[in-house]
Amino acid sequence: MSTKRKPYIREMDCWWWKKNPFYRFYMLREGTCVFSIWISLLLLLFLFAPASFTTVIKNPIIYLLNLAALLASLLHSKTWFELTPKALNLPAARLDFLIKGLQTATIAFSVLVLALSLL
């Protein structure tokens, strides 16, 4: 048996997420995955064509893309480190300690990798 009433379909603008700051930041954070794809493609180029890699990496546009990828990954890391302890359902006193510990470990490891790469 079917009904003759017209079903209600709520109108939804494709830019609905722009109205709420939470969703704007959410979309920005999810958009950082585009730069992850870029870095993956660059690493594939390095693996399969190292001679071309050095030529491509010297392009100023590639430099800007890599800088944007760095900023995107920093944003993603910051939000990830803030989210992970909350998912563990820890007491509030331990959350700050764990978040700062993860951020400090990331900074220390990044400085170590940078120092090793400059040797």
Short mmCIF file of N, CA, C and O in Angstrom, two decimals:
data_model
loop_
_atom_site.label_atom_id
_atom_site.label_comp_id
_atom_site.label_asym_id
_atom_site.label_seq_id
_atom_site.Cartn_x
_atom_site.Cartn_y
_atom_site.Cartn_z
N MET A 1 0.84 -1.17 0.00
CA MET A 1 0.00 0.00 0.00
C MET A 1 0.88 1.24 0.00
O MET A 1 1.76 1.39 0.84
N SER A 2 0.69 2.09 -0.93
CA SER A 2 1.49 3.31 -1.01
C SER A 2 0.63 4.51 -0.64
O SER A 2 -0.57 4.51 -0.81
N THR A 3 1.31 5.50 -0.14
CA THR A 3 0.61 6.72 0.25
C THR A 3 0.67 7.74 -0.86
O THR A 3 1.59 7.76 -1.67
N LYS A 4 -0.31 8.62 -0.89
CA LYS A 4 -0.34 9.64 -1.94
C LYS A 4 0.23 10.95 -1.45
O LYS A 4 0.30 11.92 -2.19
N ARG A 5 0.65 10.96 -0.19
CA ARG A 5 1.23 12.20 0.34
C ARG A 5 2.62 12.39 -0.23
O ARG A 5 3.37 11.45 -0.43
N LYS A 6 2.93 13.63 -0.46
CA LYS A 6 4.27 13.96 -0.97
C LYS A 6 5.27 13.90 0.19
O LYS A 6 5.05 14.54 1.21
N PRO A 7 6.35 13.13 0.05
CA PRO A 7 7.31 13.05 1.16
C PRO A 7 8.03 14.37 1.36
O PRO A 7 8.31 15.10 0.39
N TYR A 8 8.32 14.66 2.62
CA TYR A 8 9.04 15.89 2.94
C TYR A 8 10.53 15.68 2.69
O TYR A 8 11.13 14.76 3.25
N ILE A 9 11.09 16.49 1.87
CA ILE A 9 12.54 16.45 1.61
C ILE A 9 13.10 17.81 1.97
O ILE A 9 12.79 18.80 1.32
N ARG A 10 13.88 17.81 3.01
CA ARG A 10 14.45 19.07 3.50
C ARG A 10 15.46 19.60 2.51
O ARG A 10 16.33 18.86 2.04
N GLU A 11 15.35 20.86 2.19
CA GLU A 11 16.32 21.46 1.27
C GLU A 11 17.65 21.66 1.99
O GLU A 11 17.68 22.10 3.13
N MET A 12 18.72 21.33 1.30
CA MET A 12 20.04 21.45 1.89
C MET A 12 20.97 22.12 0.89
O MET A 12 21.13 21.63 -0.23
N ASP A 13 21.52 23.22 1.30
CA ASP A 13 22.48 23.93 0.48
C ASP A 13 23.81 23.15 0.49
O ASP A 13 24.16 22.54 1.50
N CYS A 14 24.52 23.16 -0.61
CA CYS A 14 25.79 22.42 -0.64
C CYS A 14 26.86 23.09 0.23
O CYS A 14 27.89 22.49 0.53
N TRP A 15 26.64 24.32 0.63
CA TRP A 15 27.60 25.02 1.50
C TRP A 15 27.07 25.12 2.92
O TRP A 15 27.38 26.06 3.64
N TRP A 16 26.30 24.16 3.38
CA TRP A 16 25.70 24.20 4.71
C TRP A 16 26.75 24.28 5.81
O TRP A 16 26.52 24.86 6.86
N TRP A 17 27.91 23.73 5.57
CA TRP A 17 28.95 23.67 6.60
C TRP A 17 29.59 25.03 6.84
O TRP A 17 30.26 25.22 7.87
N LYS A 18 29.41 25.99 5.95
CA LYS A 18 30.02 27.30 6.12
C LYS A 18 29.33 28.14 7.19
O LYS A 18 29.87 29.12 7.66
N LYS A 19 28.14 27.74 7.58
CA LYS A 19 27.37 28.54 8.54
C LYS A 19 27.83 28.33 9.99
O LYS A 19 27.63 29.18 10.83
N ASN A 20 28.44 27.20 10.27
CA ASN A 20 28.83 26.87 11.63
C ASN A 20 30.36 26.81 11.72
O ASN A 20 30.99 26.08 10.95
N PRO A 21 30.99 27.57 12.64
CA PRO A 21 32.46 27.56 12.74
C PRO A 21 33.03 26.18 13.03
O PRO A 21 34.13 25.86 12.58
N PHE A 22 32.31 25.36 13.79
CA PHE A 22 32.80 24.01 14.08
C PHE A 22 32.96 23.21 12.80
O PHE A 22 33.98 22.55 12.58
N TYR A 23 31.96 23.27 11.95
CA TYR A 23 32.03 22.50 10.71
C TYR A 23 33.02 23.10 9.71
O TYR A 23 33.61 22.37 8.92
N ARG A 24 33.22 24.43 9.76
CA ARG A 24 34.25 25.03 8.89
C ARG A 24 35.62 24.50 9.26
O ARG A 24 36.42 24.14 8.40
N PHE A 25 35.92 24.44 10.57
CA PHE A 25 37.21 23.91 11.00
C PHE A 25 37.32 22.42 10.70
O PHE A 25 38.38 21.93 10.31
N TYR A 26 36.21 21.73 10.86
CA TYR A 26 36.19 20.30 10.55
C TYR A 26 36.53 20.06 9.08
O TYR A 26 37.35 19.18 8.75
N MET A 27 35.92 20.84 8.20
CA MET A 27 36.20 20.69 6.77
C MET A 27 37.64 21.07 6.43
O MET A 27 38.27 20.45 5.57
N LEU A 28 38.16 22.09 7.11
CA LEU A 28 39.56 22.47 6.91
C LEU A 28 40.48 21.33 7.32
O LEU A 28 41.41 20.96 6.59
N ARG A 29 40.19 20.72 8.47
CA ARG A 29 41.03 19.62 8.94
C ARG A 29 40.93 18.41 8.02
O ARG A 29 41.93 17.78 7.69
N GLU A 30 39.75 18.12 7.55
CA GLU A 30 39.60 17.00 6.63
C GLU A 30 40.23 17.31 5.27
O GLU A 30 40.67 16.41 4.57
N GLY A 31 40.29 18.58 4.92
CA GLY A 31 40.92 18.97 3.65
C GLY A 31 42.43 18.81 3.66
O GLY A 31 43.07 18.82 2.60
N THR A 32 43.00 18.64 4.85
CA THR A 32 44.45 18.45 4.90
C THR A 32 44.87 17.12 4.27
O THR A 32 46.04 16.94 3.97
N CYS A 33 43.92 16.24 4.04
CA CYS A 33 44.27 14.95 3.42
C CYS A 33 44.74 15.15 1.98
O CYS A 33 45.50 14.32 1.46
N VAL A 34 44.33 16.23 1.35
CA VAL A 34 44.78 16.49 -0.03
C VAL A 34 46.30 16.64 -0.06
O VAL A 34 46.97 16.13 -0.95
N PHE A 35 46.82 17.31 0.96
CA PHE A 35 48.27 17.49 1.01
C PHE A 35 48.98 16.17 1.35
O PHE A 35 50.13 15.97 0.95
N SER A 36 48.31 15.31 2.07
CA SER A 36 48.90 13.98 2.33
C SER A 36 49.02 13.21 1.02
O SER A 36 50.01 12.50 0.81
N ILE A 37 48.04 13.34 0.17
CA ILE A 37 48.12 12.69 -1.15
C ILE A 37 49.28 13.27 -1.94
O ILE A 37 50.04 12.54 -2.59
N TRP A 38 49.46 14.58 -1.86
CA TRP A 38 50.57 15.23 -2.56
C TRP A 38 51.92 14.68 -2.09
O TRP A 38 52.79 14.33 -2.90
N ILE A 39 52.10 14.57 -0.78
CA ILE A 39 53.36 14.05 -0.24
C ILE A 39 53.56 12.59 -0.66
O ILE A 39 54.67 12.17 -1.00
N SER A 40 52.48 11.82 -0.69
CA SER A 40 52.59 10.42 -1.12
C SER A 40 53.04 10.33 -2.58
O SER A 40 53.89 9.51 -2.93
N LEU A 41 52.47 11.18 -3.43
CA LEU A 41 52.88 11.18 -4.83
C LEU A 41 54.34 11.60 -4.98
O LEU A 41 55.08 11.04 -5.80
N LEU A 42 54.75 12.56 -4.18
CA LEU A 42 56.14 13.01 -4.23
C LEU A 42 57.09 11.90 -3.79
O LEU A 42 58.16 11.71 -4.38
N LEU A 43 56.70 11.16 -2.76
CA LEU A 43 57.53 10.04 -2.31
C LEU A 43 57.59 8.93 -3.35
O LEU A 43 58.63 8.30 -3.54
N LEU A 44 56.48 8.68 -4.04
CA LEU A 44 56.49 7.70 -5.12
C LEU A 44 57.42 8.12 -6.24
O LEU A 44 58.14 7.31 -6.82
N LEU A 45 57.42 9.41 -6.55
CA LEU A 45 58.33 9.93 -7.57
C LEU A 45 59.77 9.72 -7.13
O LEU A 45 60.64 9.35 -7.95
N PHE A 46 60.04 9.94 -5.84
CA PHE A 46 61.39 9.75 -5.32
C PHE A 46 61.81 8.28 -5.43
O PHE A 46 62.96 7.99 -5.75
N LEU A 47 60.87 7.37 -5.18
CA LEU A 47 61.21 5.94 -5.23
C LEU A 47 61.45 5.44 -6.64
O LEU A 47 62.36 4.65 -6.90
N PHE A 48 60.62 5.88 -7.58
CA PHE A 48 60.66 5.30 -8.92
C PHE A 48 61.42 6.14 -9.95
O PHE A 48 61.77 5.62 -11.00
N ALA A 49 61.65 7.41 -9.65
CA ALA A 49 62.42 8.25 -10.58
C ALA A 49 63.23 9.28 -9.80
O ALA A 49 62.90 10.46 -9.78
N PRO A 50 64.28 8.84 -9.13
CA PRO A 50 65.05 9.77 -8.30
C PRO A 50 65.69 10.92 -9.09
O PRO A 50 65.84 12.02 -8.56
N ALA A 51 66.04 10.68 -10.33
CA ALA A 51 66.64 11.77 -11.12
C ALA A 51 65.62 12.87 -11.41
O ALA A 51 65.94 14.06 -11.34
N SER A 52 64.41 12.48 -11.70
CA SER A 52 63.35 13.47 -11.94
C SER A 52 62.95 14.16 -10.64
O SER A 52 62.53 15.32 -10.65
N PHE A 53 63.06 13.46 -9.54
CA PHE A 53 62.67 14.02 -8.26
C PHE A 53 63.46 15.27 -7.93
O PHE A 53 62.89 16.28 -7.51
N THR A 54 64.77 15.23 -8.15
CA THR A 54 65.58 16.40 -7.83
C THR A 54 65.25 17.58 -8.74
O THR A 54 65.31 18.73 -8.31
N THR A 55 64.87 17.30 -9.98
CA THR A 55 64.48 18.38 -10.88
C THR A 55 63.14 18.98 -10.45
O THR A 55 62.97 20.20 -10.43
N VAL A 56 62.20 18.12 -10.10
CA VAL A 56 60.86 18.59 -9.72
C VAL A 56 60.90 19.35 -8.40
O VAL A 56 60.25 20.39 -8.25
N ILE A 57 61.67 18.88 -7.46
CA ILE A 57 61.66 19.47 -6.12
C ILE A 57 62.25 20.89 -6.11
O ILE A 57 61.98 21.67 -5.21
N LYS A 58 63.01 21.24 -7.13
CA LYS A 58 63.62 22.57 -7.18
C LYS A 58 62.68 23.64 -7.72
O LYS A 58 62.99 24.82 -7.67
N ASN A 59 61.52 23.25 -8.19
CA ASN A 59 60.54 24.20 -8.72
C ASN A 59 59.94 25.01 -7.58
O ASN A 59 59.55 24.45 -6.56
N PRO A 60 59.82 26.35 -7.72
CA PRO A 60 59.26 27.16 -6.62
C PRO A 60 57.81 26.82 -6.29
O PRO A 60 57.40 26.94 -5.13
N ILE A 61 57.05 26.39 -7.26
CA ILE A 61 55.66 26.01 -6.99
C ILE A 61 55.62 24.76 -6.10
O ILE A 61 54.82 24.66 -5.16
N ILE A 62 56.53 23.84 -6.36
CA ILE A 62 56.61 22.63 -5.55
C ILE A 62 57.04 23.00 -4.13
O ILE A 62 56.55 22.44 -3.14
N TYR A 63 57.93 23.99 -4.03
CA TYR A 63 58.35 24.45 -2.71
C TYR A 63 57.16 24.98 -1.93
O TYR A 63 56.98 24.68 -0.75
N LEU A 64 56.31 25.78 -2.59
CA LEU A 64 55.12 26.32 -1.92
C LEU A 64 54.13 25.21 -1.55
O LEU A 64 53.52 25.24 -0.48
N LEU A 65 53.98 24.23 -2.43
CA LEU A 65 53.11 23.10 -2.12
C LEU A 65 53.62 22.31 -0.92
O LEU A 65 52.84 21.89 -0.06
N ASN A 66 54.92 22.14 -0.85
CA ASN A 66 55.50 21.42 0.29
C ASN A 66 55.34 22.22 1.58
O ASN A 66 55.10 21.65 2.64
N LEU A 67 55.46 23.53 1.49
CA LEU A 67 55.25 24.37 2.67
C LEU A 67 53.80 24.27 3.13
O LEU A 67 53.52 24.16 4.34
N ALA A 68 52.86 24.30 2.19
CA ALA A 68 51.44 24.14 2.54
C ALA A 68 51.18 22.76 3.14
O ALA A 68 50.40 22.62 4.08
N ALA A 69 51.86 21.74 2.60
CA ALA A 69 51.70 20.39 3.14
C ALA A 69 52.25 20.31 4.56
O ALA A 69 51.67 19.62 5.42
N LEU A 70 53.34 21.01 4.82
CA LEU A 70 53.89 21.03 6.17
C LEU A 70 52.90 21.68 7.15
O LEU A 70 52.64 21.15 8.23
N LEU A 71 52.34 22.82 6.76
CA LEU A 71 51.38 23.50 7.62
C LEU A 71 50.14 22.65 7.84
O LEU A 71 49.60 22.58 8.95
N ALA A 72 49.67 21.99 6.79
CA ALA A 72 48.49 21.13 6.91
C ALA A 72 48.76 19.96 7.84
O ALA A 72 47.92 19.61 8.67
N SER A 73 49.94 19.38 7.73
CA SER A 73 50.24 18.24 8.61
C SER A 73 50.44 18.69 10.05
O SER A 73 50.11 17.95 10.99
N LEU A 74 50.94 19.90 10.27
CA LEU A 74 51.05 20.42 11.63
C LEU A 74 49.67 20.62 12.25
O LEU A 74 49.43 20.29 13.42
N LEU A 75 48.74 21.17 11.47
CA LEU A 75 47.37 21.35 11.95
C LEU A 75 46.74 20.01 12.27
O LEU A 75 46.09 19.83 13.31
N HIS A 76 46.93 19.05 11.37
CA HIS A 76 46.34 17.74 11.58
C HIS A 76 46.94 17.05 12.81
O HIS A 76 46.22 16.43 13.59
N SER A 77 48.25 17.19 13.00
CA SER A 77 48.90 16.60 14.17
C SER A 77 48.38 17.22 15.46
O SER A 77 48.09 16.52 16.44
N LYS A 78 48.24 18.54 15.45
CA LYS A 78 47.76 19.23 16.66
C LYS A 78 46.36 18.75 17.02
O LYS A 78 46.09 18.40 18.18
N THR A 79 45.47 18.71 16.06
CA THR A 79 44.11 18.28 16.35
C THR A 79 44.05 16.80 16.70
O THR A 79 43.24 16.39 17.52
N TRP A 80 44.91 16.01 16.09
CA TRP A 80 44.93 14.57 16.39
C TRP A 80 45.40 14.34 17.82
O TRP A 80 44.83 13.52 18.55
N PHE A 81 46.43 15.06 18.24
CA PHE A 81 46.92 14.89 19.60
C PHE A 81 45.92 15.39 20.63
O PHE A 81 45.92 14.94 21.77
N GLU A 82 45.09 16.33 20.28
CA GLU A 82 44.05 16.79 21.19
C GLU A 82 42.87 15.83 21.23
O GLU A 82 42.16 15.75 22.22
N LEU A 83 42.66 15.11 20.16
CA LEU A 83 41.51 14.20 20.07
C LEU A 83 41.79 12.84 20.69
O LEU A 83 40.92 12.26 21.36
N THR A 84 42.97 12.32 20.49
CA THR A 84 43.29 10.95 20.90
C THR A 84 43.11 10.72 22.41
O THR A 84 42.47 9.74 22.80
N PRO A 85 43.63 11.59 23.28
CA PRO A 85 43.41 11.33 24.72
C PRO A 85 41.94 11.37 25.11
O PRO A 85 41.53 10.67 26.03
N LYS A 86 41.13 12.17 24.42
CA LYS A 86 39.70 12.22 24.74
C LYS A 86 39.03 10.90 24.38
O LYS A 86 38.09 10.48 25.05
N ALA A 87 39.51 10.26 23.36
CA ALA A 87 38.94 8.97 22.97
C ALA A 87 39.31 7.87 23.97
O ALA A 87 38.62 6.86 24.06
N LEU A 88 40.39 8.09 24.72
CA LEU A 88 40.81 7.10 25.71
C LEU A 88 40.00 7.19 26.99
O LEU A 88 40.15 6.35 27.87
N ASN A 89 39.20 8.23 27.14
CA ASN A 89 38.34 8.42 28.31
C ASN A 89 39.15 8.49 29.60
O ASN A 89 38.89 7.78 30.57
N LEU A 90 40.17 9.36 29.59
CA LEU A 90 41.02 9.56 30.75
C LEU A 90 40.47 10.68 31.61
O LEU A 90 39.71 11.52 31.15
N PRO A 91 40.87 10.74 32.88
CA PRO A 91 40.49 11.89 33.72
C PRO A 91 41.05 13.18 33.15
O PRO A 91 42.09 13.18 32.48
N ALA A 92 40.38 14.30 33.45
CA ALA A 92 40.77 15.59 32.86
C ALA A 92 42.18 15.99 33.23
O ALA A 92 42.87 16.65 32.45
N ALA A 93 42.63 15.62 34.42
CA ALA A 93 43.98 16.00 34.86
C ALA A 93 45.04 15.35 33.98
O ALA A 93 46.11 15.91 33.74
N ARG A 94 44.77 14.16 33.50
CA ARG A 94 45.75 13.46 32.68
C ARG A 94 45.70 13.89 31.21
O ARG A 94 46.65 13.64 30.47
N LEU A 95 44.60 14.47 30.80
CA LEU A 95 44.47 14.87 29.39
C LEU A 95 45.54 15.87 28.99
O LEU A 95 46.23 15.70 27.98
N ASP A 96 45.67 16.94 29.78
CA ASP A 96 46.67 17.96 29.45
C ASP A 96 48.08 17.38 29.46
O ASP A 96 48.89 17.70 28.59
N PHE A 97 48.35 16.54 30.44
CA PHE A 97 49.68 15.92 30.52
C PHE A 97 49.96 15.07 29.28
O PHE A 97 51.04 15.15 28.69
N LEU A 98 48.98 14.29 28.85
CA LEU A 98 49.17 13.43 27.69
C LEU A 98 49.30 14.24 26.39
O LEU A 98 50.15 13.96 25.55
N ILE A 99 48.46 15.27 26.26
CA ILE A 99 48.51 16.11 25.05
C ILE A 99 49.87 16.79 24.95
O ILE A 99 50.53 16.77 23.90
N LYS A 100 50.32 17.39 26.06
CA LYS A 100 51.62 18.07 26.03
C LYS A 100 52.76 17.08 25.83
O LYS A 100 53.75 17.38 25.18
N GLY A 101 52.63 15.88 26.38
CA GLY A 101 53.65 14.85 26.18
C GLY A 101 53.75 14.44 24.72
O GLY A 101 54.85 14.30 24.18
N LEU A 102 52.60 14.24 24.08
CA LEU A 102 52.62 13.87 22.66
C LEU A 102 53.20 14.98 21.80
O LEU A 102 53.97 14.73 20.87
N GLN A 103 52.82 16.22 22.10
CA GLN A 103 53.34 17.35 21.31
C GLN A 103 54.85 17.50 21.53
O GLN A 103 55.59 17.75 20.57
N THR A 104 55.30 17.33 22.76
CA THR A 104 56.73 17.44 23.04
C THR A 104 57.51 16.32 22.34
O THR A 104 58.58 16.56 21.78
N ALA A 105 56.95 15.11 22.35
CA ALA A 105 57.62 14.00 21.67
C ALA A 105 57.71 14.25 20.17
O ALA A 105 58.73 13.96 19.54
N THR A 106 56.66 14.82 19.60
CA THR A 106 56.68 15.12 18.17
C THR A 106 57.73 16.17 17.84
O THR A 106 58.48 16.03 16.87
N ILE A 107 57.79 17.21 18.65
CA ILE A 107 58.78 18.26 18.41
C ILE A 107 60.19 17.70 18.57
O ILE A 107 61.08 17.97 17.73
N ALA A 108 60.42 16.91 19.60
CA ALA A 108 61.75 16.33 19.83
C ALA A 108 62.15 15.42 18.68
O ALA A 108 63.28 15.48 18.19
N PHE A 109 61.22 14.58 18.23
CA PHE A 109 61.53 13.68 17.12
C PHE A 109 61.78 14.47 15.83
O PHE A 109 62.69 14.13 15.06
N SER A 110 61.01 15.54 15.60
CA SER A 110 61.22 16.36 14.40
C SER A 110 62.58 17.04 14.42
O SER A 110 63.27 17.10 13.39
N VAL A 111 62.98 17.54 15.57
CA VAL A 111 64.29 18.18 15.69
C VAL A 111 65.39 17.14 15.47
O VAL A 111 66.39 17.42 14.80
N LEU A 112 65.20 15.94 16.00
CA LEU A 112 66.20 14.87 15.81
C LEU A 112 66.33 14.51 14.33
O LEU A 112 67.45 14.40 13.80
N VAL A 113 65.20 14.37 13.64
CA VAL A 113 65.25 14.03 12.21
C VAL A 113 65.89 15.17 11.41
O VAL A 113 66.70 14.93 10.51
N LEU A 114 65.56 16.41 11.77
CA LEU A 114 66.16 17.55 11.08
C LEU A 114 67.67 17.59 11.32
O LEU A 114 68.44 17.82 10.38
N ALA A 115 68.10 17.34 12.54
CA ALA A 115 69.52 17.34 12.85
C ALA A 115 70.25 16.22 12.09
O ALA A 115 71.34 16.44 11.56
N LEU A 116 69.63 15.05 12.03
CA LEU A 116 70.26 13.94 11.29
C LEU A 116 70.30 14.22 9.80
O LEU A 116 71.24 13.81 9.12
N SER A 117 69.31 14.90 9.28
CA SER A 117 69.31 15.18 7.84
C SER A 117 70.33 16.26 7.48
O SER A 117 70.79 16.31 6.34
N LEU A 118 70.67 17.11 8.41
CA LEU A 118 71.64 18.16 8.13
C LEU A 118 73.09 17.69 8.31
O LEU A 118 74.01 18.40 7.93
N LEU A 119 73.27 16.53 8.90
CA LEU A 119 74.65 16.01 9.08
C LEU A 119 75.25 15.55 7.78
O LEU A 119 74.70 15.11 6.88
#
